[in-house]
Short mmCIF file of C-alpha atoms and ligand atoms in Angstrom, two decimals:
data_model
loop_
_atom_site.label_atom_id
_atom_site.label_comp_id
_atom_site.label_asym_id
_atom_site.label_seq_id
_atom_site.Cartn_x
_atom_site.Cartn_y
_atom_site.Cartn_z
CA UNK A 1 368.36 142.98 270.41
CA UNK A 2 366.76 145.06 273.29
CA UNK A 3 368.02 148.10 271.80
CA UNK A 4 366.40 147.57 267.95
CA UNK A 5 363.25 146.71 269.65
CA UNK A 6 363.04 149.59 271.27
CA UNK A 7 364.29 152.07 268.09
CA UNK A 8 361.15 150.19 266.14
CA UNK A 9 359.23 150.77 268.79
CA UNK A 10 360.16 154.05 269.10
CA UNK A 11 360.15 154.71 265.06
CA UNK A 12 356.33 152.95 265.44
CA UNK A 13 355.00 155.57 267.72
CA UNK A 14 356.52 158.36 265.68
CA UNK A 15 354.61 157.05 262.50
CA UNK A 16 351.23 156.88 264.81
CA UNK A 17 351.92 160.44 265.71
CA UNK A 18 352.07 161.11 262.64
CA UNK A 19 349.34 159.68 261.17
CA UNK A 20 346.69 160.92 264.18
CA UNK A 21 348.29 164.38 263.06
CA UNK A 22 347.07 163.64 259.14
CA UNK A 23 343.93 162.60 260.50
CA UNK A 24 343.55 165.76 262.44
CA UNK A 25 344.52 167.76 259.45
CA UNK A 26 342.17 165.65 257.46
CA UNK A 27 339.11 166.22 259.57
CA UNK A 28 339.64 169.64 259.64
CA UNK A 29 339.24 169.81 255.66
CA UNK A 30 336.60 168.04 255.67
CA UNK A 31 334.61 170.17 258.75
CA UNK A 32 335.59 173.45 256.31
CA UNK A 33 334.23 171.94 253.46
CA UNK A 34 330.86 170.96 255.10
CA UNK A 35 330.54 174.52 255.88
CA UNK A 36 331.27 175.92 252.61
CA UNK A 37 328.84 172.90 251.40
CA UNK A 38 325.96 174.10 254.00
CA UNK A 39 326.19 177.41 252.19
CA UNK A 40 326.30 177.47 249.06
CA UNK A 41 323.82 178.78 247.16
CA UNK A 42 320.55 176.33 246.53
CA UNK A 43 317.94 177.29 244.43
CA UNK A 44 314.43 177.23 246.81
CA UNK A 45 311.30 175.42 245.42
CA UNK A 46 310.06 178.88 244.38
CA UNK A 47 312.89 179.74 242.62
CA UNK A 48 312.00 176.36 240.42
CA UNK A 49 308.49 177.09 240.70
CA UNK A 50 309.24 180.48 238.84
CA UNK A 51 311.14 179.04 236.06
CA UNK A 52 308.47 176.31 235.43
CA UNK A 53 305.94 178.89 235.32
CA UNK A 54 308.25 180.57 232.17
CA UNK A 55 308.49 177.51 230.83
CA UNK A 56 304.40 176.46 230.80
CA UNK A 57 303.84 180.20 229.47
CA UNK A 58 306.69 179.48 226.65
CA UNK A 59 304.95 176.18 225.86
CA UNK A 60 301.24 177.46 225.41
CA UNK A 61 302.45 180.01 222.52
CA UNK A 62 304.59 176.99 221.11
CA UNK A 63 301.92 174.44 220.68
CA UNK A 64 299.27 177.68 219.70
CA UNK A 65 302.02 178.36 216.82
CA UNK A 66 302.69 174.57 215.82
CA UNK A 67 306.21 175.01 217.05
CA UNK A 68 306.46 171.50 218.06
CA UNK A 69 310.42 171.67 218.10
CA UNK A 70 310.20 174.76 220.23
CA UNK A 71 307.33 173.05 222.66
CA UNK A 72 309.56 169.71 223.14
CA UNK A 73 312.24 172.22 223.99
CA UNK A 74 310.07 173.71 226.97
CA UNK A 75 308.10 170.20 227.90
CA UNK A 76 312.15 169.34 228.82
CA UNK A 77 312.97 172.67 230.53
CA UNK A 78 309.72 171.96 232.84
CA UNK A 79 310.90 168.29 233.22
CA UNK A 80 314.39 169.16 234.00
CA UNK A 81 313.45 171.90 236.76
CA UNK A 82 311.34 168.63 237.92
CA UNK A 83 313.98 167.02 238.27
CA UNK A 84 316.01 169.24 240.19
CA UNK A 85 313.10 170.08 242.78
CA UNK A 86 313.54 166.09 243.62
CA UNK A 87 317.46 166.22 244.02
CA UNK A 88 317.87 169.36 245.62
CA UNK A 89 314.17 169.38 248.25
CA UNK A 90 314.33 165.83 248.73
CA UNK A 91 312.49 164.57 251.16
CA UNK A 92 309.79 167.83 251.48
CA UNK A 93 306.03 166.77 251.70
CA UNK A 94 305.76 168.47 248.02
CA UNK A 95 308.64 166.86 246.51
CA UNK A 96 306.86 163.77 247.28
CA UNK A 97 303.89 165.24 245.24
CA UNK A 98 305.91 166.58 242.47
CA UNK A 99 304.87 162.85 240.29
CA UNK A 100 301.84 164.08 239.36
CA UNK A 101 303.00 166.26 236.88
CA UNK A 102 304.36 163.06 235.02
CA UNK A 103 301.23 162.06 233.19
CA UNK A 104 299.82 165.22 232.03
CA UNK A 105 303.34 166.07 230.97
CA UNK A 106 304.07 162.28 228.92
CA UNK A 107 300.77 163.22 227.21
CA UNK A 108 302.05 166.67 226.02
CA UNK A 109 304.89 164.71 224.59
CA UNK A 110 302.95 162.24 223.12
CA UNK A 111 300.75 165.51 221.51
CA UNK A 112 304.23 167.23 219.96
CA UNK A 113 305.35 163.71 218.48
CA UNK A 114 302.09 162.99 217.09
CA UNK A 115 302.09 167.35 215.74
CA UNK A 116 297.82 166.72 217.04
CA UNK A 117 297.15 170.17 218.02
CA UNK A 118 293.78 168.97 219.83
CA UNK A 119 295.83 167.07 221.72
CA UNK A 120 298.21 169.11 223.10
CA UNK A 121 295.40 171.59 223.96
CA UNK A 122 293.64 168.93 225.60
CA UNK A 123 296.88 167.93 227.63
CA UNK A 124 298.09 171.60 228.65
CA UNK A 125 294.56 171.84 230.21
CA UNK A 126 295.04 168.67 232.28
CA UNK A 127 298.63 170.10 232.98
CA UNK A 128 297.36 172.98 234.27
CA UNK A 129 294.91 171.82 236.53
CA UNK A 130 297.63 169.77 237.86
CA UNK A 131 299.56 172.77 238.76
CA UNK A 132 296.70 173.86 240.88
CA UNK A 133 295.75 170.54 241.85
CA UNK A 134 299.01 170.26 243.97
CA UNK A 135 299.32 174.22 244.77
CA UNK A 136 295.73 173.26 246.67
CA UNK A 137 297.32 169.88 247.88
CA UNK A 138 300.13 172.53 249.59
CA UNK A 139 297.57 174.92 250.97
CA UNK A 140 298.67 177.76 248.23
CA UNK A 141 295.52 177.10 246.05
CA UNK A 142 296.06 181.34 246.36
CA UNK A 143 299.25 180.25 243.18
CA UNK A 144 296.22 179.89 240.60
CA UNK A 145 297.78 179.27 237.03
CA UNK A 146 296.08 179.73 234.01
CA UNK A 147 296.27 179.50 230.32
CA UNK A 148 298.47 182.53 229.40
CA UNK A 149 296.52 185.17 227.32
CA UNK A 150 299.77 186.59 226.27
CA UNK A 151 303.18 185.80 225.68
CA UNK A 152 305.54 185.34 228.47
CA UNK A 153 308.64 187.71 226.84
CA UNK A 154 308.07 190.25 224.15
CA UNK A 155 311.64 189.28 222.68
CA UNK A 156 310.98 186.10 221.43
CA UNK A 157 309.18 185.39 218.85
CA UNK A 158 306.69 181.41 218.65
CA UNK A 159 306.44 180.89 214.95
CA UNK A 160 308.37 178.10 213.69
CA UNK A 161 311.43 179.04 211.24
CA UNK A 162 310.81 178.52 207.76
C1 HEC B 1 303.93 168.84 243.45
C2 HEC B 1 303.47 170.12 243.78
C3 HEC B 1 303.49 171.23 242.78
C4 HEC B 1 303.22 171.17 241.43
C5 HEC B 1 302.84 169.96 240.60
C6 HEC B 1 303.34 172.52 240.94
N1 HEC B 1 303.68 173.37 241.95
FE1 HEC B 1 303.98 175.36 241.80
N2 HEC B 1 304.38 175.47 243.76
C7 HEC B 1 304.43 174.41 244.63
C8 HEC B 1 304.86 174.87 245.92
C9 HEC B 1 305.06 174.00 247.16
C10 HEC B 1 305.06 176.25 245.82
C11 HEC B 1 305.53 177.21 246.91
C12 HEC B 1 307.04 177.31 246.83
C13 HEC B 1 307.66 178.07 247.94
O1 HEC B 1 307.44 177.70 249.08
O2 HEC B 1 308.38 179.02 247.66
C14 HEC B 1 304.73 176.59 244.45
C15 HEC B 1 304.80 177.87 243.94
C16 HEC B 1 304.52 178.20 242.64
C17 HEC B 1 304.56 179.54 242.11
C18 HEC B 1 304.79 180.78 242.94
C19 HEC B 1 306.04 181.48 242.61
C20 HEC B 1 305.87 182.93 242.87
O3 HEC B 1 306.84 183.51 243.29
O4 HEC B 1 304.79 183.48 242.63
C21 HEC B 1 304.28 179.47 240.78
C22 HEC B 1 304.16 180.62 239.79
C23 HEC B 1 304.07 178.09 240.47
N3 HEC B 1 304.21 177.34 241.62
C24 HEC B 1 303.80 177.63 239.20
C25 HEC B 1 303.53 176.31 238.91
C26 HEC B 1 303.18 175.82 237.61
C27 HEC B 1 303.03 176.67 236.35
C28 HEC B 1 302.99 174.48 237.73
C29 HEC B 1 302.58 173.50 236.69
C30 HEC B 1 303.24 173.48 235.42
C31 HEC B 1 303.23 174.14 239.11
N4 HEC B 1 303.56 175.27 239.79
C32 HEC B 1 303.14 172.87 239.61
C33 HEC B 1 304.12 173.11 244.35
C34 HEC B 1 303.78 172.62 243.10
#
């Protein structure tokens, strides 16, 4: 009786060995991992900034050519790269900002569903000044955007397909 008490016993300690040795091996993964996580590559808020300025080029010559399925194409780019500014610079004092590009933005939409040309004029305008409105907010009011006098790329072309 003694003696199988003291094999389980025995056997018990082995398996807690054991397992202290998985954990070990365990928290080691997971320590390599957080450094490969802590550098991979993350786009910075400029890097978004740059594409959204593409995109608000892109979507002036749209809505100038009546291109509304090219324009609800860019309205989404800019939306998306929105959305990624809030998952990937959470918690900066101009992620918290970032909503005030909503509204201009729904009314844009609202402009290409509608095809109302004065309205989507009257929106990119208010869009704009949003831009600047938070690049001022930031203390970068030197980031002045305008309306584009010319197209953003010479290899694509505006005009709807026939
Ligand atoms: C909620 C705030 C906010 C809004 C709205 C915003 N921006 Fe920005 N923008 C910033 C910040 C912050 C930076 C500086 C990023 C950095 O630190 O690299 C910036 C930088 C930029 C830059 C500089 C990139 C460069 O390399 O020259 C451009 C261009 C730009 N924004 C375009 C726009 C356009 C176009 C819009 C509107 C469609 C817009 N931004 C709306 C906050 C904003």
């Amino acid at each position: 009786m003694k003696k199988t008490l003291l094999i389980l016993l025995t056997l018990g300690l082995f398996a807690c060995n054991q397992q202290t040795d998985n954990t070990k091996d365990l928290q080691d993964q997971i320590n390599s991992l957080e450094i490969k996580l802590t550098n991979t590559y993350k786009p910075g808020f400029g890097d978004f900034m740059g594409s959204i300025q593409a995109h608000h080029a892109k979507l002036w010559f749209a809505g100038q050519n009546e291109n509304w399925d090219l324009a609800d194409f860019e309205v989404h780019e800019i939306m998306e790269a929105v959305e990624d500014i809030e998952e990937f610079h959470k918690g900066r004092k101009e992620t918290e900002l970032m909503g005030m590009i909503l509204p201009p933005l729904d009314s844009i939409s609202k402009a290409i569903d509608q095809k109302n040309a004065a309205l989507f004029n009257s929106s990119y305008t208010s869009l704009t000044n949003t831009c600047n409105a938070c690049h001022k907010a930031v203390e970068m009011e030197f980031i002045f955007i305008k309306t584009p006098d010319t197209p953003p790329s010479s290899n694509q072309g505006f005009e709807p397909i026939k």
